Amino acid sequence: MEHRGKGGKGKGKGGKGGKDFRPGKRRDFRQGMEETNERRIRSYILANSGSESDINELEEVLKQDIGLHTNLVLETLLECGCEMPLKTGIYATVVGLLNLEHHQFVADFVAAALARYTDHLSKPETHREQARLALRFIASLVGVGAVQAGSLVALLASIVQVATDLAEEATAAEGCDPPVPNESWQPYAECLIYHVLACLPWVGADLRERDPEGLELVLTSAEVFLGQRKRGTRSIFRSVGVAQQEDGSAAGMDDDDEDFIEELWGRISVLHEGGNWNVQSVTKYHSPFEHRLAKAISHDLPAITLAPPPRPPAGASPAEALAMMTRMFPGRPRLRIVDHKKTEGDRAPIERFVIEEFIMDTLKLWEGLRQECVTQLTQLPLPRKWSYEHLLAETVFALMLTLPTPPARNVFYSMVLADLCRLKGPEGQPLLPMMANGLAATMGGLFRRMDLVDLESRGRIAEWLAFHLSNFSFSWPWDRWAHAATLPAIAPQRMFVEDVLQRMMRLSYWDRIALTVPVPLHPLMTPRPEPLYEYSTEGANADEREHAKQLLQHIKDKKQVKVIGEWVKSTLIEQLGPVAAAKVVAGVVLHLSSKSFTHLSTLLDRLGPLISIAAPSSLSETQGVLLSTAAKAWATSPQHLAITIERMMAKRLVQNTVIVDWVFATWEEAGGQAERSLTARLALWEILYSTVNKTSARSRDLKQDLEAAETASTAAAEGLRKASAQAATAVEDHLAAAEEARAAAESAKAETNVETRREAAAQAQSDLEALLRHVLQRFSQALSTGLAKALEDGAEMQEADAEDSGAE
Amino acid sequence: MARIFKSLQEGLSQYRDRRFDGSQEEYEACLRNSTTVYVGNLSFFTTEEQIHELFSKCGEVKKIVMGLDSTQKTPCGFCFVEFYTRADCEACTNILNGSVLDERSIRVDIDWGFKEGRQYGRGKSGGQVRDEYRTDFDQGRGGYGKIVQSELETIQAHGLSPMAPAPYGGMLEGHSKKRGRDEGQGNKSYHTPGGDKRSRVEENPRFKRGSDEQEDGDKA
């Protein structure tokens, strides 16, 4: 391009994009060209429908680019192959076609794919689905002749072997004297087996054709593993429990009791036993090219050694170790609540598994682009006429209810579900006509089994339903649930409806919901939110009332906060005593700030010092008064109460441990659930939850700050090292010396910064630990003191238990 | 996957605040680091608590600034929500854009950051510019747009039927095309079927009037 001087026409190899850049500036032009190429190649690879012509076209384009942009093509193709869960077969076909002429490129490609698998498997963060999809992609390369069937079998067998070794090691340890009980090996081993079994629908047919003994080998060794694992290690993470018989044993061995590995194995076995590995939901994109692909020379997968299996830290208790490993290698979310006829129809068992994979992977990998994610979910590459709305609804719910924490925010799944109901095609026809039915069936199933639904999960379902109805004009067949109002106060179904109504009111307003909901359900609604100002009523203590009036006047006169503070100290506390003084100050400030969230925030900022004077953190008694005053002011509205307490905590006017104590004290004070007011019942748990969450978020933020500061400090130290080296070589160079001094100052500053942040982070961490310990203590106290009562009232005991595990 | 896909998308936000004091680069830098979202197409009656309830589903809310009519100091259909973290802010634009609040489909977009003064509508009559030129009847937003309203009043004053062919149609269309979004993106108007019958003139049952403490005694 250099011979074209200024004003050259600039129509180089860049093609379409080249003309957008001024040829006079050569560097910009080159950069522009690269960007354009990158965009062009990426968009070509990304936008591929999988039709014969599309695949042909992509093959042609990539052939031209492979020589020039080898890495870009390789990386993009690999990323798409592994992260476009609906299109694995398309990219595998393209790789297969490229293999015909660019053998070395595909050799490198296969090695890179394998490296991606091991890499994602060993990362501490949760990238397991990335590893699984990489393995699936590698497996798909067998069918297109890019990977040797035998070498894939060797890979799969070696992965299964790692799992089996772990199982044997654990069995041996249990046989010792004394036995060493250990289940913490299982999550990782199950993860490996899951990866292997999960790629079989994509490669089973090809393996059966090319290496039937190999397939047999993989399956038998997997079966050996299944015989060695323990069932039920994940049962505490079930969002819907199993019905218990009166003697406490599980009622029957219905398939609800199966775990995801067993279930998957069952579905695979059907394929194996039937000898027919044809899976309809896995599209054979490569069939039009079979005659060409037959000439391919396939690659051997390089031998790999998996990183040594991760182990829990030495000294961890068995339960702790299991919990840690389960968190690192979570199982596959699973929910079976809708009639099988609706979710699976008369399709082969394996199809459900494949469709679930499509749904879960799309939701995970496209989470950051909701609209694109939803579009893909409406276009799953399945045979025409297959209706999958019920399965889609149930699967999204399975993810949403994942314990202890779902992969994405609850509201993300809620919004996706709303989108799926709403989306219309170009002619205005709904894209998924049965979606609302699918959701209704799932909700109905969950409501019927509400007594078995985990407490945390119940809250999430309520949150979803309220959000969903708010998106669809609140229309819902409430009459079907009218009986909930006749149930006892602690009946799960009743509590669920209360929760839903409450959340609906918050998203809308009281009158709107009261109009929507049939009258029999009105007792389950909290009253219209109305702040209560204690000192406006006659019944209030006259002394306090008089002082409150004075304080209100001081504030209205816009006196300086400092001046009012003096008055609080010298007059209010002196005359009323600390507790009543705190009550008056809190009462007045909360009265003034009751108008809106912003009023609350601004007034707590402005008048916060008064609260700190009247209720210092050293006097926990007065701090507790802040909370009980807030509870009185907002006796009608759990939301306002929760927000008020959250804001007071955010402004550091009240300590988190005080809030926890107050929550438990209020809980115990009111005695049984039945006597407690609806507001308190709804608010207490939320307040406790938000207190713990806020403390943990603080600690997390400070940890991130610390990491950023450390990175900056390392960079500054590096800068200093370079500057010193330069100053040392250039003798008597003033500039270099000055530079060194500057770098030294910067590095020292960064170092101090790290120190302060480290202290802050450590402080926040110990705060969090102290708070969690406190919460657990209060829980165990509440449980042990209330044991006698709880024995009479078994349901309440379960409640607390469930809350306990949810809090963790 | 989103990485490749995102690399092919253009721009961080469709909206460019024309009153931003700085270059495009500075504007984009603000957008990249901001933890604030702009929320548009709200009903005039939506309260801060409703907004808090919806937006706190994406993360802890630090601050809500209601968009106000610059003359009447009442909500005029938009707000800013500030989060504590960038991640929550990004999740919020991804998740809540297009969701329904108070039976209106709201728009959520990254905002470059709230500055005093931005809470006021920029239309001549005090509200949002989009509400000046709107020609549909929108119950959640005080009925017709401001210009249409004043023309309707003129018509009524002269004893003409308000159902007469609209003399304002042509003029308005020309304007709305030119203006584009000021506080909000695009000029799409949303009509709420079956919305409640309240209008701007009535007392808003959910908005407690007045931001001054002097009026504390009254409960709306």
PDB file of C-alpha atoms in Angstrom, chain A residues 27-179:
ATOM      1  CA  ARG A  27      -1.343   4.098  10.736  1.00  0.00           C
ATOM      2  CA  ASP A  28      -4.987   4.849  11.314  1.00  0.00           C
ATOM      3  CA  PHE A  29      -5.719   3.176   8.049  1.00  0.00           C
ATOM      4  CA  ARG A  30      -3.945  -0.013   9.036  1.00  0.00           C
ATOM      5  CA  GLN A  31      -5.637  -0.040  12.396  1.00  0.00           C
ATOM      6  CA  GLY A  32      -8.916   0.590  10.734  1.00  0.00           C
ATOM      7  CA  MET A  33      -8.240  -2.259   8.325  1.00  0.00           C
ATOM      8  CA  GLU A  34      -7.531  -4.627  11.152  1.00  0.00           C
ATOM      9  CA  GLU A  35     -10.630  -3.642  13.000  1.00  0.00           C
ATOM     10  CA  THR A  36     -12.652  -3.977   9.866  1.00  0.00           C
ATOM     11  CA  ASN A  37     -11.227  -7.397   9.179  1.00  0.00           C
ATOM     12  CA  GLU A  38     -11.903  -8.461  12.698  1.00  0.00           C
ATOM     13  CA  ARG A  39     -15.479  -7.259  12.480  1.00  0.00           C
ATOM     14  CA  ARG A  40     -15.970  -8.843   9.096  1.00  0.00           C
ATOM     15  CA  ILE A  41     -14.614 -12.233  10.108  1.00  0.00           C
ATOM     16  CA  ARG A  42     -16.457 -12.196  13.382  1.00  0.00           C
ATOM     17  CA  SER A  43     -19.772 -11.251  11.889  1.00  0.00           C
ATOM     18  CA  TYR A  44     -19.417 -13.912   9.218  1.00  0.00           C
ATOM     19  CA  ILE A  45     -18.688 -16.578  11.763  1.00  0.00           C
ATOM     20  CA  LEU A  46     -21.353 -15.411  14.161  1.00  0.00           C
ATOM     21  CA  ALA A  47     -24.215 -15.036  11.735  1.00  0.00           C
ATOM     22  CA  ASN A  48     -24.588 -18.468  10.339  1.00  0.00           C
ATOM     23  CA  SER A  49     -27.884 -20.219   9.997  1.00  0.00           C
ATOM     24  CA  GLY A  50     -26.374 -23.644   9.374  1.00  0.00           C
ATOM     25  CA  SER A  51     -27.940 -24.041   5.956  1.00  0.00           C
ATOM     26  CA  GLU A  52     -25.794 -25.721   3.310  1.00  0.00           C
ATOM     27  CA  SER A  53     -25.194 -22.470   1.461  1.00  0.00           C
ATOM     28  CA  ASP A  54     -24.342 -20.555   4.640  1.00  0.00           C
ATOM     29  CA  ILE A  55     -21.806 -23.146   5.654  1.00  0.00           C
ATOM     30  CA  ASN A  56     -20.323 -23.160   2.147  1.00  0.00           C
ATOM     31  CA  GLU A  57     -20.039 -19.410   2.173  1.00  0.00           C
ATOM     32  CA  LEU A  58     -18.382 -19.317   5.559  1.00  0.00           C
ATOM     33  CA  GLU A  59     -15.942 -21.973   4.424  1.00  0.00           C
ATOM     34  CA  GLU A  60     -14.998 -19.863   1.382  1.00  0.00           C
ATOM     35  CA  VAL A  61     -14.532 -16.694   3.420  1.00  0.00           C
ATOM     36  CA  LEU A  62     -12.452 -18.386   6.056  1.00  0.00           C
ATOM     37  CA  LYS A  63     -10.235 -20.107   3.481  1.00  0.00           C
ATOM     38  CA  GLN A  64      -9.226 -16.693   2.210  1.00  0.00           C
ATOM     39  CA  ASP A  65      -8.527 -15.387   5.689  1.00  0.00           C
ATOM     40  CA  ILE A  66      -6.847 -18.366   7.260  1.00  0.00           C
ATOM     41  CA  GLY A  67      -3.415 -17.485   5.901  1.00  0.00           C
ATOM     42  CA  LEU A  68      -3.584 -13.810   6.863  1.00  0.00           C
ATOM     43  CA  HIS A  69      -5.489 -13.892  10.116  1.00  0.00           C
ATOM     44  CA  THR A  70      -4.808 -17.393  11.378  1.00  0.00           C
ATOM     45  CA  ASN A  71      -5.169 -16.587  15.051  1.00  0.00           C
ATOM     46  CA  LEU A  72      -8.242 -14.461  14.685  1.00  0.00           C
ATOM     47  CA  VAL A  73     -10.024 -17.160  12.712  1.00  0.00           C
ATOM     48  CA  LEU A  74      -8.939 -19.849  15.131  1.00  0.00           C
ATOM     49  CA  GLU A  75      -9.963 -17.968  18.236  1.00  0.00           C
ATOM     50  CA  THR A  76     -13.266 -16.771  16.888  1.00  0.00           C
ATOM     51  CA  LEU A  77     -14.217 -20.142  15.510  1.00  0.00           C
ATOM     52  CA  LEU A  78     -13.286 -21.834  18.751  1.00  0.00           C
ATOM     53  CA  GLU A  79     -15.110 -19.333  20.888  1.00  0.00           C
ATOM     54  CA  CYS A  80     -18.219 -19.593  18.762  1.00  0.00           C
ATOM     55  CA  GLY A  81     -18.043 -23.384  18.690  1.00  0.00           C
ATOM     56  CA  CYS A  82     -17.826 -23.526  22.459  1.00  0.00           C
ATOM     57  CA  GLU A  83     -20.077 -20.653  23.391  1.00  0.00           C
ATOM     58  CA  MET A  84     -22.910 -20.840  20.902  1.00  0.00           C
ATOM     59  CA  PRO A  85     -24.592 -23.838  22.454  1.00  0.00           C
ATOM     60  CA  LEU A  86     -27.232 -24.036  19.736  1.00  0.00           C
ATOM     61  CA  LYS A  87     -24.700 -24.101  16.916  1.00  0.00           C
ATOM     62  CA  THR A  88     -22.049 -26.599  17.977  1.00  0.00           C
ATOM     63  CA  GLY A  89     -22.726 -28.737  14.905  1.00  0.00           C
ATOM     64  CA  ILE A  90     -22.473 -25.822  12.483  1.00  0.00           C
ATOM     65  CA  TYR A  91     -19.003 -24.807  13.586  1.00  0.00           C
ATOM     66  CA  ALA A  92     -17.888 -28.421  13.783  1.00  0.00           C
ATOM     67  CA  THR A  93     -18.934 -28.828  10.139  1.00  0.00           C
ATOM     68  CA  VAL A  94     -16.983 -25.734   9.116  1.00  0.00           C
ATOM     69  CA  VAL A  95     -13.896 -27.014  10.904  1.00  0.00           C
ATOM     70  CA  GLY A  96     -14.343 -30.338   9.176  1.00  0.00           C
ATOM     71  CA  LEU A  97     -14.466 -28.640   5.771  1.00  0.00           C
ATOM     72  CA  LEU A  98     -11.427 -26.490   6.530  1.00  0.00           C
ATOM     73  CA  ASN A  99      -9.581 -29.647   7.527  1.00  0.00           C
ATOM     74  CA  LEU A 100      -9.668 -30.819   3.899  1.00  0.00           C
ATOM     75  CA  GLU A 101      -7.269 -28.126   2.760  1.00  0.00           C
ATOM     76  CA  HIS A 102      -5.806 -26.648   5.907  1.00  0.00           C
ATOM     77  CA  HIS A 103      -4.780 -29.699   7.793  1.00  0.00           C
ATOM     78  CA  GLN A 104      -2.257 -27.958  10.029  1.00  0.00           C
ATOM     79  CA  PHE A 105      -4.702 -25.228  10.969  1.00  0.00           C
ATOM     80  CA  VAL A 106      -7.179 -27.825  12.197  1.00  0.00           C
ATOM     81  CA  ALA A 107      -4.440 -29.693  14.047  1.00  0.00           C
ATOM     82  CA  ASP A 108      -3.702 -26.487  15.952  1.00  0.00           C
ATOM     83  CA  PHE A 109      -7.386 -25.886  16.371  1.00  0.00           C
ATOM     84  CA  VAL A 110      -8.007 -29.271  17.965  1.00  0.00           C
ATOM     85  CA  ALA A 111      -5.106 -28.766  20.355  1.00  0.00           C
ATOM     86  CA  ALA A 112      -6.456 -25.346  21.298  1.00  0.00           C
ATOM     87  CA  ALA A 113      -9.926 -26.774  21.932  1.00  0.00           C
ATOM     88  CA  LEU A 114      -8.519 -29.424  24.203  1.00  0.00           C
ATOM     89  CA  ALA A 115      -6.459 -26.856  26.078  1.00  0.00           C
ATOM     90  CA  ARG A 116      -9.645 -24.871  26.530  1.00  0.00           C
ATOM     91  CA  TYR A 117     -11.331 -27.846  28.143  1.00  0.00           C
ATOM     92  CA  THR A 118      -8.602 -28.495  30.688  1.00  0.00           C
ATOM     93  CA  ASP A 119      -8.209 -24.800  31.319  1.00  0.00           C
ATOM     94  CA  HIS A 120     -11.843 -24.182  32.163  1.00  0.00           C
ATOM     95  CA  LEU A 121     -12.021 -27.310  34.250  1.00  0.00           C
ATOM     96  CA  SER A 122      -9.164 -26.248  36.491  1.00  0.00           C
ATOM     97  CA  LYS A 123     -10.140 -22.619  36.976  1.00  0.00           C
ATOM     98  CA  PRO A 124     -11.301 -21.889  40.499  1.00  0.00           C
ATOM     99  CA  GLU A 125     -14.191 -19.764  39.317  1.00  0.00           C
ATOM    100  CA  THR A 126     -17.235 -21.497  37.949  1.00  0.00           C
ATOM    101  CA  HIS A 127     -16.567 -22.004  34.256  1.00  0.00           C
ATOM    102  CA  ARG A 128     -17.695 -25.579  34.244  1.00  0.00           C
ATOM    103  CA  GLU A 129     -20.257 -25.133  31.497  1.00  0.00           C
ATOM    104  CA  GLN A 130     -17.483 -23.723  29.337  1.00  0.00           C
ATOM    105  CA  ALA A 131     -15.454 -26.860  29.922  1.00  0.00           C
ATOM    106  CA  ARG A 132     -18.411 -29.091  29.136  1.00  0.00           C
ATOM    107  CA  LEU A 133     -19.190 -27.207  25.943  1.00  0.00           C
ATOM    108  CA  ALA A 134     -15.551 -27.397  24.843  1.00  0.00           C
ATOM    109  CA  LEU A 135     -15.658 -31.147  25.317  1.00  0.00           C
ATOM    110  CA  ARG A 136     -18.920 -31.368  23.405  1.00  0.00           C
ATOM    111  CA  PHE A 137     -17.395 -29.366  20.576  1.00  0.00           C
ATOM    112  CA  ILE A 138     -14.326 -31.610  20.448  1.00  0.00           C
ATOM    113  CA  ALA A 139     -16.629 -34.625  20.380  1.00  0.00           C
ATOM    114  CA  SER A 140     -18.626 -33.121  17.521  1.00  0.00           C
ATOM    115  CA  LEU A 141     -15.439 -32.982  15.486  1.00  0.00           C
ATOM    116  CA  VAL A 142     -15.449 -36.791  15.248  1.00  0.00           C
ATOM    117  CA  GLY A 143     -18.512 -36.815  13.016  1.00  0.00           C
ATOM    118  CA  VAL A 144     -16.902 -34.444  10.536  1.00  0.00           C
ATOM    119  CA  GLY A 145     -13.724 -36.447  10.351  1.00  0.00           C
ATOM    120  CA  ALA A 146     -11.507 -33.897  12.064  1.00  0.00           C
ATOM    121  CA  VAL A 147     -10.855 -35.977  15.172  1.00  0.00           C
ATOM    122  CA  GLN A 148     -10.050 -39.662  15.321  1.00  0.00           C
ATOM    123  CA  ALA A 149     -12.855 -41.607  17.016  1.00  0.00           C
ATOM    124  CA  GLY A 150     -10.398 -43.786  18.907  1.00  0.00           C
ATOM    125  CA  SER A 151      -8.555 -40.822  20.299  1.00  0.00           C
ATOM    126  CA  LEU A 152     -11.789 -39.250  21.561  1.00  0.00           C
ATOM    127  CA  VAL A 153     -12.635 -42.529  23.264  1.00  0.00           C
ATOM    128  CA  ALA A 154      -9.227 -42.490  24.910  1.00  0.00           C
ATOM    129  CA  LEU A 155      -9.841 -38.942  26.122  1.00  0.00           C
ATOM    130  CA  LEU A 156     -13.290 -39.710  27.514  1.00  0.00           C
ATOM    131  CA  ALA A 157     -12.082 -42.916  29.145  1.00  0.00           C
ATOM    132  CA  SER A 158      -9.205 -41.078  30.786  1.00  0.00           C
ATOM    133  CA  ILE A 159     -11.607 -38.487  32.210  1.00  0.00           C
ATOM    134  CA  VAL A 160     -13.873 -41.212  33.586  1.00  0.00           C
ATOM    135  CA  GLN A 161     -10.795 -42.884  35.035  1.00  0.00           C
ATOM    136  CA  VAL A 162      -9.964 -39.798  37.103  1.00  0.00           C
ATOM    137  CA  ALA A 163     -13.451 -39.913  38.609  1.00  0.00           C
ATOM    138  CA  THR A 164     -13.269 -43.636  39.301  1.00  0.00           C
ATOM    139  CA  ASP A 165      -9.858 -43.255  40.954  1.00  0.00           C
ATOM    140  CA  LEU A 166     -11.277 -40.642  43.290  1.00  0.00           C
ATOM    141  CA  ALA A 167     -14.152 -42.933  44.182  1.00  0.00           C
ATOM    142  CA  GLU A 168     -11.832 -45.822  44.905  1.00  0.00           C
ATOM    143  CA  GLU A 169      -9.547 -43.712  47.017  1.00  0.00           C
ATOM    144  CA  ALA A 170     -12.507 -42.593  49.114  1.00  0.00           C
ATOM    145  CA  THR A 171     -13.811 -46.155  49.485  1.00  0.00           C
ATOM    146  CA  ALA A 172     -10.387 -47.250  50.660  1.00  0.00           C
ATOM    147  CA  ALA A 173     -10.275 -44.449  53.239  1.00  0.00           C
ATOM    148  CA  GLU A 174     -13.655 -45.488  54.573  1.00  0.00           C
ATOM    149  CA  GLY A 175     -12.474 -49.045  54.917  1.00  0.00           C
ATOM    150  CA  CYS A 176      -9.651 -47.907  57.193  1.00  0.00           C
ATOM    151  CA  ASP A 177      -9.805 -48.217  60.942  1.00  0.00           C
ATOM    152  CA  PRO A 178     -11.034 -45.755  62.092  1.00  0.00           C
ATOM    153  CA  PRO A 179     -12.934 -44.999  58.896  1.00  0.00           C
TER     154      PRO A 179
END
